[in-house]
Coordinates of C-alpha atoms in Angstrom, one line a residue:
M1 CA -11.6 20.1 14.7
S2 CA -12.8 23.7 14.6
I3 CA -15.5 25.0 12.4
T4 CA -13.0 26.6 10.0
N5 CA -11.4 23.2 9.3
T6 CA -8.1 24.6 10.8
P7 CA -7.1 22.4 13.7
T8 CA -6.0 23.6 17.1
S9 CA -3.7 22.0 19.7
N10 CA -6.9 20.6 21.4
D11 CA -7.6 18.4 18.3
A12 CA -6.4 14.8 17.9
C13 CA -2.9 14.3 16.6
L14 CA -4.3 12.5 13.5
S15 CA -6.4 15.6 12.6
I16 CA -3.5 18.0 13.0
V17 CA -1.1 15.8 11.0
H18 CA -3.7 15.4 8.2
S19 CA -4.1 19.2 8.0
L20 CA -0.3 19.9 8.1
M21 CA 0.3 17.2 5.4
C22 CA -1.9 19.3 3.0
H23 CA 0.7 22.1 3.1
R24 CA 3.8 20.1 2.4
Q25 CA 5.8 21.0 -0.7
G26 CA 6.2 17.6 -2.2
G27 CA 9.9 17.2 -2.1
E28 CA 9.8 14.2 0.2
S29 CA 7.9 11.0 -0.1
E30 CA 4.4 11.0 1.6
S31 CA 5.4 8.3 4.1
F32 CA 8.5 10.2 5.2
A33 CA 6.6 13.5 5.5
K34 CA 3.9 11.9 7.5
R35 CA 6.3 10.3 10.0
A36 CA 8.3 13.6 10.3
I37 CA 5.1 15.6 11.0
E38 CA 3.7 12.9 13.4
S39 CA 6.9 13.0 15.3
L40 CA 6.9 16.8 15.7
V41 CA 3.2 17.0 16.6
K42 CA 3.7 14.3 19.4
K43 CA 6.6 16.3 20.8
L44 CA 4.5 19.4 20.9
K45 CA 1.3 17.9 22.4
E46 CA 2.4 19.1 25.9
K47 CA 3.3 22.6 24.6
K48 CA -0.1 23.7 23.2
D49 CA 0.9 27.3 22.6
E50 CA 3.9 26.2 20.4
L51 CA 1.7 23.6 18.6
D52 CA -0.8 26.3 17.9
S53 CA 2.0 28.6 16.6
L54 CA 3.1 25.8 14.2
I55 CA -0.4 25.3 12.9
T56 CA -0.9 29.0 12.4
A57 CA 2.5 29.4 10.6
I58 CA 1.9 26.4 8.3
T59 CA -1.7 26.9 7.4
T60 CA -1.3 30.6 6.7
N61 CA 2.0 30.2 4.9
G62 CA 3.7 32.5 7.4
A63 CA 1.2 35.3 6.8
H64 CA 0.6 35.8 10.5
P65 CA 3.4 36.2 13.2
S66 CA 4.1 33.0 15.1
K67 CA 6.2 32.0 18.1
C68 CA 9.2 29.7 18.3
V69 CA 8.3 26.0 17.9
T70 CA 10.9 24.1 19.8
I71 CA 12.1 20.5 20.3
Q72 CA 14.9 19.2 22.4
R73 CA 18.4 19.5 20.9
T74 CA 20.0 16.1 20.5
L75 CA 23.7 15.3 21.3
D76 CA 24.8 15.6 17.6
G77 CA 22.2 18.2 16.8
R78 CA 20.4 16.0 14.3
L79 CA 16.9 14.5 14.2
Q80 CA 16.3 10.9 13.0
V81 CA 13.1 10.2 11.1
A82 CA 12.4 7.0 9.3
G83 CA 16.0 5.9 9.4
R84 CA 17.3 9.2 8.1
K85 CA 19.2 11.9 10.0
G86 CA 19.1 15.6 9.4
F87 CA 19.2 18.9 11.1
P88 CA 15.6 19.5 12.4
H89 CA 15.2 23.0 11.2
V90 CA 16.3 21.9 7.7
V91 CA 14.0 18.8 7.7
Y92 CA 10.9 20.9 8.4
A93 CA 11.9 23.8 6.2
R94 CA 12.2 21.3 3.3
L95 CA 8.8 19.8 4.1
W96 CA 6.9 23.1 4.2
R97 CA 8.9 25.7 2.2
W98 CA 11.9 24.7 0.1
P99 CA 12.1 21.0 -1.0
D100 CA 15.5 21.5 -2.6
L101 CA 17.0 23.3 0.4
H102 CA 20.6 22.7 1.6
K103 CA 21.5 23.3 5.2
N104 CA 24.0 26.0 4.5
E105 CA 21.3 28.2 2.9
L106 CA 19.3 28.9 6.1
K107 CA 19.5 32.0 8.3
H108 CA 17.3 32.6 11.3
V109 CA 15.2 35.8 11.6
K110 CA 16.2 38.2 14.3
Y111 CA 13.3 37.6 16.6
C112 CA 13.8 33.8 16.7
Q113 CA 15.0 33.0 20.3
Y114 CA 15.9 29.3 19.8
A115 CA 17.4 29.2 16.3
F116 CA 19.6 26.3 15.6
D117 CA 22.7 28.4 15.3
L118 CA 22.2 29.9 18.8
K119 CA 23.1 26.5 20.3
C120 CA 20.3 26.5 22.9
D121 CA 19.1 23.4 24.6
N122 CA 15.9 23.7 22.5
V123 CA 15.8 24.2 18.7
C124 CA 13.2 26.2 16.9
V125 CA 11.8 24.3 13.9
N126 CA 9.3 26.9 12.8
P127 CA 10.0 27.1 9.0
Y128 CA 8.9 30.8 9.0
H129 CA 11.6 31.7 11.6
Y130 CA 14.2 31.1 8.9
E131 CA 15.1 32.7 5.6
R132 CA 16.8 31.1 2.6
V133 CA 19.9 33.0 1.7
V134 CA 23.4 32.5 0.3
S135 CA 25.5 31.6 3.3
P136 CA 28.3 34.0 4.1
G137 CA 31.8 32.6 3.9
I138 CA 35.2 33.1 2.3
D139 CA 35.3 36.0 -0.1
L140 CA 36.6 34.9 -3.5
S141 CA 36.2 38.2 -5.3
G142 CA 36.6 38.3 -9.0
L143 CA 34.7 35.0 -9.7
T144 CA 33.4 35.2 -13.2
L145 CA 29.9 34.0 -13.2
S146 CA 26.6 34.8 -14.9
S147 CA 23.3 34.7 -13.0
S148 CA 24.5 32.4 -10.3
V149 CA 26.5 32.4 -7.1
P150 CA 28.2 29.1 -6.1
L151 CA 28.1 27.8 -2.6
L152 CA 31.0 25.7 -1.3
V153 CA 29.2 23.3 0.9
K154 CA 29.1 19.7 2.1
N155 CA 25.6 18.3 2.0
E156 CA 24.2 17.0 5.3
Y157 CA 23.2 13.8 3.4
D158 CA 22.2 12.7 0.0
Y159 CA 19.0 10.7 -0.3
D160 CA 19.5 8.0 -2.9
Y161 CA 16.2 7.3 -4.6
D162 CA 17.7 4.2 -6.3
N163 CA 17.8 2.2 -3.1
Q164 CA 15.9 4.4 -0.6
Q165 CA 18.9 4.9 1.6
C166 CA 20.6 7.8 3.2
H167 CA 24.4 7.9 2.5
P168 CA 26.4 9.9 5.0
S169 CA 29.1 12.1 3.6
S170 CA 32.5 10.4 3.3
E171 CA 35.9 12.1 3.4
S172 CA 37.2 12.8 -0.1
H173 CA 39.4 15.3 -1.8
L174 CA 36.4 16.4 -3.9
Q175 CA 34.2 19.2 -2.9
I176 CA 30.7 20.0 -4.1
I177 CA 30.3 23.6 -5.2
Q178 CA 26.8 24.6 -5.9
H179 CA 25.5 27.2 -8.4
P180 CA 21.9 28.1 -7.7
S181 CA 19.5 29.5 -10.1
S182 CA 19.3 33.3 -10.4
R183 CA 15.5 33.2 -10.5
P184 CA 14.3 32.4 -7.0
S185 CA 10.7 32.4 -5.9
P186 CA 9.4 35.7 -4.4
Q187 CA 10.1 34.6 -0.8
E188 CA 13.7 33.5 -1.6
S189 CA 16.8 35.6 -2.0
F190 CA 19.8 34.0 -3.6
I191 CA 21.7 36.8 -5.2
N192 CA 22.5 40.4 -5.1
P193 CA 20.9 42.0 -8.2
A194 CA 24.1 43.9 -8.8
L195 CA 25.7 40.6 -9.7
L196 CA 23.3 39.8 -12.5
P197 CA 24.7 40.1 -16.0
P198 CA 23.8 42.9 -18.4
S199 CA 21.0 42.2 -20.8
D200 CA 23.4 42.2 -23.7
G201 CA 25.0 39.0 -22.5
S202 CA 28.3 40.4 -21.5
I203 CA 30.3 38.6 -18.8
S204 CA 29.9 39.6 -15.2
A205 CA 33.4 40.1 -13.9
S206 CA 32.6 40.2 -10.2
A207 CA 30.9 37.9 -7.7
S208 CA 31.8 35.9 -4.7
A209 CA 31.7 32.2 -4.2
F210 CA 29.6 32.6 -1.1
G211 CA 27.8 35.9 -1.7
A212 CA 28.3 39.4 -3.0
G213 CA 31.9 40.4 -3.4
P214 CA 33.7 43.6 -4.3
S215 CA 32.5 44.9 -7.7
R216 CA 34.5 45.6 -10.7
P217 CA 33.3 47.2 -13.9
V218 CA 31.5 44.8 -16.3
T219 CA 32.8 44.8 -19.8
N220 CA 32.3 42.7 -22.9
D221 CA 35.9 41.7 -23.5
I222 CA 35.0 39.0 -26.0
A223 CA 34.2 41.5 -28.8
F224 CA 37.5 43.3 -28.5
Q225 CA 40.0 40.6 -27.9
P226 CA 42.2 39.5 -30.9
P227 CA 42.1 35.8 -31.7
I228 CA 44.5 33.5 -29.8
S229 CA 45.5 31.9 -33.1
N230 CA 45.2 32.8 -36.8
H231 CA 44.6 29.2 -37.6
P232 CA 41.0 28.9 -39.1
A233 CA 38.4 27.7 -36.7
P234 CA 37.6 24.0 -36.8
E235 CA 34.6 22.7 -38.7
Y236 CA 33.0 21.5 -35.5
W237 CA 33.3 23.5 -32.3
C238 CA 32.6 20.5 -30.0
S239 CA 31.9 16.8 -30.0
I240 CA 29.7 15.1 -27.4
A241 CA 29.8 11.5 -26.2
Y242 CA 27.0 10.1 -24.1
F243 CA 27.8 7.5 -21.4
E244 CA 25.8 5.3 -19.1
M245 CA 28.1 4.3 -16.2
D246 CA 31.4 3.5 -17.9
V247 CA 30.0 2.6 -21.3
Q248 CA 29.6 5.0 -24.3
V249 CA 26.1 4.7 -25.8
G250 CA 25.5 5.7 -29.4
E251 CA 27.8 7.6 -31.8
T252 CA 29.7 10.8 -30.8
F253 CA 27.6 13.9 -31.7
K254 CA 29.4 16.7 -33.5
V255 CA 28.3 20.3 -33.4
L256 CA 29.1 22.6 -36.4
S257 CA 30.9 25.9 -35.7
T258 CA 28.0 27.6 -37.5
C259 CA 25.7 26.4 -34.7
P260 CA 27.0 28.0 -31.5
T261 CA 24.2 26.7 -29.3
V262 CA 23.3 23.1 -28.8
T263 CA 20.8 21.4 -26.6
V264 CA 21.3 18.0 -25.0
D265 CA 18.0 16.6 -23.7
G266 CA 16.2 13.4 -22.9
Y267 CA 13.8 13.4 -25.8
V268 CA 13.7 11.3 -29.0
D269 CA 13.9 13.7 -32.0
P270 CA 16.6 12.2 -34.2
S271 CA 17.1 15.3 -36.4
G272 CA 20.4 16.4 -35.0
G273 CA 21.9 19.8 -35.9
D274 CA 21.5 21.9 -32.8
R275 CA 20.0 19.2 -30.7
F276 CA 21.3 15.9 -29.3
C277 CA 18.5 13.8 -28.0
L278 CA 19.5 11.1 -25.6
G279 CA 16.1 9.5 -25.4
Q280 CA 16.5 7.8 -28.7
L281 CA 19.7 5.9 -27.8
S282 CA 19.4 2.2 -26.9
N283 CA 21.6 0.2 -24.7
V284 CA 21.1 -3.6 -24.2
H285 CA 23.0 -3.4 -20.9
R286 CA 20.8 -0.6 -19.5
T287 CA 19.6 -1.2 -15.9
E288 CA 16.4 -0.1 -14.2
N289 CA 18.2 2.5 -12.2
I290 CA 19.7 4.0 -15.4
E291 CA 16.3 4.0 -17.1
R292 CA 14.8 5.7 -14.1
A293 CA 17.4 8.4 -14.1
R294 CA 17.0 9.0 -17.9
L295 CA 13.3 9.8 -17.4
H296 CA 14.4 12.8 -15.4
I297 CA 16.8 14.3 -17.9
G298 CA 13.9 16.1 -19.5
K299 CA 14.9 19.4 -21.2
G300 CA 18.5 18.7 -20.2
M301 CA 21.0 21.4 -20.7
Q302 CA 22.1 24.0 -23.3
L303 CA 25.7 24.5 -24.3
E304 CA 26.7 27.8 -25.8
C305 CA 30.0 28.7 -27.5
K306 CA 30.9 32.4 -27.2
G307 CA 33.7 34.3 -28.8
E308 CA 36.6 32.2 -30.0
G309 CA 35.7 29.2 -27.8
D310 CA 34.4 30.1 -24.3
V311 CA 31.6 27.8 -23.2
W312 CA 28.5 28.6 -21.1
V313 CA 25.9 26.1 -19.8
R314 CA 22.2 26.7 -19.0
C315 CA 20.4 24.0 -17.0
L316 CA 17.0 23.5 -18.6
S317 CA 16.1 20.4 -16.7
D318 CA 14.0 20.3 -13.5
H319 CA 16.9 18.5 -11.9
A320 CA 20.4 19.8 -11.3
V321 CA 23.3 18.9 -13.5
F322 CA 26.9 18.3 -12.3
V323 CA 30.0 19.5 -14.1
Q324 CA 33.7 18.8 -13.9
S325 CA 35.3 22.1 -15.0
Y326 CA 38.9 23.2 -14.5
Y327 CA 37.8 26.8 -15.2
L328 CA 35.3 26.7 -12.3
D329 CA 37.8 24.9 -10.1
R330 CA 40.3 27.8 -10.7
E331 CA 37.6 30.5 -10.1
A332 CA 36.6 28.8 -6.9
G333 CA 40.2 28.6 -5.7
R334 CA 40.4 24.9 -6.0
A335 CA 43.1 22.7 -7.7
P336 CA 42.1 21.4 -11.1
G337 CA 39.9 18.3 -10.8
D338 CA 39.4 19.0 -7.1
A339 CA 35.7 19.8 -7.2
V340 CA 32.3 18.9 -8.6
H341 CA 30.1 21.8 -9.5
K342 CA 26.3 21.5 -9.0
I343 CA 24.3 23.7 -11.4
Y344 CA 20.7 24.2 -10.4
P345 CA 17.7 24.4 -12.7
S346 CA 17.6 27.7 -14.7
A347 CA 21.2 28.6 -13.7
Y348 CA 23.4 30.0 -16.6
I349 CA 27.1 29.8 -16.0
K350 CA 30.4 30.0 -17.7
V351 CA 32.3 26.6 -17.5
F352 CA 35.2 27.1 -19.9
D353 CA 37.5 29.9 -20.8
L354 CA 39.6 29.4 -23.9
R355 CA 42.3 31.9 -23.0
Q356 CA 42.8 30.6 -19.5
C357 CA 43.0 27.1 -21.0
H358 CA 45.6 28.2 -23.5
R359 CA 47.8 29.8 -20.9
Q360 CA 47.5 26.7 -18.7
M361 CA 48.4 24.3 -21.5
Q362 CA 51.4 26.5 -22.4
Q363 CA 52.6 26.6 -18.8
Q364 CA 52.2 22.9 -18.3
A365 CA 53.8 21.9 -21.5
A366 CA 56.8 24.2 -20.9
T367 CA 57.1 23.0 -17.3
A368 CA 57.0 19.4 -18.3
Q369 CA 59.6 19.8 -21.0
A370 CA 61.9 21.8 -18.7
A371 CA 61.4 19.2 -16.0
V372 CA 62.4 16.4 -18.3
S373 CA 65.6 18.2 -19.2
A374 CA 66.3 19.0 -15.6
Q375 CA 65.6 15.4 -14.5
A376 CA 67.9 14.1 -17.2
A377 CA 70.6 16.5 -16.0
A378 CA 70.0 15.4 -12.4
V379 CA 70.5 11.8 -13.3
A380 CA 73.8 12.9 -15.0
G381 CA 74.9 14.4 -11.7
N382 CA 74.1 18.0 -12.5
I383 CA 71.5 18.9 -9.8
P384 CA 69.7 22.1 -10.8
G385 CA 69.7 24.9 -8.3
P386 CA 66.7 26.8 -6.8
G387 CA 66.8 29.2 -9.8
S388 CA 66.6 26.5 -12.4
V389 CA 63.4 25.3 -14.2
G390 CA 61.3 27.9 -12.4
G391 CA 62.6 26.8 -9.1
I392 CA 61.4 23.2 -9.3
A393 CA 62.9 21.0 -6.7
P394 CA 65.0 18.2 -8.2
A395 CA 63.2 15.4 -6.4
I396 CA 59.5 14.5 -6.1
S397 CA 58.1 17.7 -7.7
L398 CA 60.5 17.4 -10.6
S399 CA 59.4 13.8 -11.3
A400 CA 55.7 14.9 -11.1
A401 CA 56.3 17.7 -13.5
A402 CA 58.1 15.4 -15.9
G403 CA 55.2 13.0 -15.7
I404 CA 52.8 15.5 -17.4
G405 CA 51.8 13.9 -20.7
V406 CA 49.6 14.7 -23.7
D407 CA 46.6 13.1 -22.0
D408 CA 47.0 15.4 -19.1
L409 CA 47.0 18.4 -21.4
R410 CA 44.0 17.0 -23.3
R411 CA 42.0 17.0 -20.1
L412 CA 42.2 20.8 -20.1
C413 CA 40.1 20.7 -23.3
I414 CA 37.3 18.4 -22.0
L415 CA 34.2 19.0 -19.9
R416 CA 32.3 16.2 -18.2
M417 CA 28.7 16.6 -17.0
S418 CA 26.2 14.3 -15.4
F419 CA 22.4 14.5 -15.4
V420 CA 20.2 14.0 -12.3
K421 CA 22.8 12.2 -10.2
G422 CA 26.0 13.7 -8.8
W423 CA 29.2 12.2 -7.6
G424 CA 31.8 13.1 -4.9
P425 CA 31.9 13.2 -1.1
D426 CA 28.1 13.8 -0.7
Y427 CA 27.1 10.9 -2.9
P428 CA 27.4 7.2 -3.0
R429 CA 29.1 7.6 -6.4
Q430 CA 32.8 8.7 -6.1
S431 CA 33.4 8.9 -9.9
I432 CA 31.4 10.2 -12.8
K433 CA 31.7 6.8 -14.3
E434 CA 29.4 5.5 -11.6
T435 CA 26.6 8.0 -12.5
P436 CA 23.8 6.6 -14.6
C437 CA 23.9 9.1 -17.5
W438 CA 26.6 11.7 -18.3
I439 CA 28.3 13.3 -21.3
E440 CA 31.9 14.1 -22.2
I441 CA 32.4 17.3 -24.3
H442 CA 35.6 17.7 -26.4
L443 CA 36.2 21.3 -27.3
H444 CA 37.8 21.4 -30.8
R445 CA 39.2 24.9 -30.8
A446 CA 41.0 24.2 -27.5
L447 CA 42.3 20.9 -28.9
Q448 CA 43.4 22.8 -32.0
L449 CA 45.4 25.2 -29.9
L450 CA 46.9 22.4 -27.9
D451 CA 48.1 20.8 -31.1
E452 CA 49.8 24.1 -32.0
V453 CA 51.4 24.3 -28.5
L454 CA 52.8 20.8 -28.9
H455 CA 54.1 21.5 -32.4
T456 CA 55.9 24.7 -31.3
M457 CA 57.6 23.0 -28.4
P458 CA 61.3 22.5 -29.3
I459 CA 62.4 18.9 -29.2
A460 CA 66.1 18.7 -28.2
D461 CA 68.4 16.3 -26.4
P462 CA 68.6 17.0 -22.7
Q463 CA 71.6 19.2 -22.0
P464 CA 73.5 19.2 -18.7
L465 CA 72.8 22.2 -16.6
D466 CA 75.6 24.5 -15.5

């Protein structure tokens, strides 16, 4: 090794690997990192100039210009290390720059001649030939978010720390939509500053699901909107139930309307009020995997009720939280219940809109009632025409609309969020009830409005349609 303790391509592989290991970011296990680096150094031993470029780039944290560092592209484009497969430029960018990186967040620099996206026979894996950015994609302008821009992506793989296995993505109707933090490190760029919310907390009315979208003026509508209902607000604005897998643990926690902000964390303070501590709750059926996941809840999340009943979430944990939110589904252009939203540490995002929920429950209740009447008329031989019941066809869609029940409407008033572990197509868990620790939040103002909607629906005998 050279006098400066920085190795060169002439040094032994072991010395080079040891030096490069000192610069890893810690997102992967030491054994995986070592095998990945050893594999790369061995591939580059016959290309000394590229190996020297890699050493220079890593040991100087990209402070000095470096050449492309290339390996042979495989048939499927992925690299296998220690039984795990991943895109090579992503694997090494995670090791040395961004441990929480997702493959859709990388963009090569202009001077990189062998970038992964260029489809060359060789692939550049120099981490400093790539930048971390929001990937371009479909423009969903008008997405209401605070300091975060969601990414509709499918993860390359999810490494399950419970059983040390890599689970390839499976086909599912669910999509994972990611909401990164708005506070990246100096070398990272997640978000256009124009999309950040004003300091007074008013809602940003413009963003794109994949990057900066067309802007619209930002206004604080909450302060000027009349209440949806004159009925007095409920005593509690929400109630929170904690679950481990499919079992509720502990009593339901209720949050007073006089306390608009509540923190749900993994600590043990039993005082209550504006803090629901999950660490104090015991469960005789708790498994080792659940216990391990609970240790990572940490500072958890903060729920904030704004205006008459809108809800915002701030992720305080060092690990992402996952949310099932009909509001975010709609804003992302998805069908209700069709997506899981990943909220990164420090992200602050709106997850529930009371007015939107109220409109949706009114529409669904009216459609269901009209469908029941139309279905009864159809059975009697009076098939509705295309202009009847909002144009609902008198067959399958009619039956589906008629099948909407109170439980379906109640789901509009409920949020579900999991800590640490996600679910969906990129995870071994297909349902939130398979995650180790999660909460269900019932929003009382929304339930109160639903009760009013149900009470105002006229109950009449089905009449034949002309």
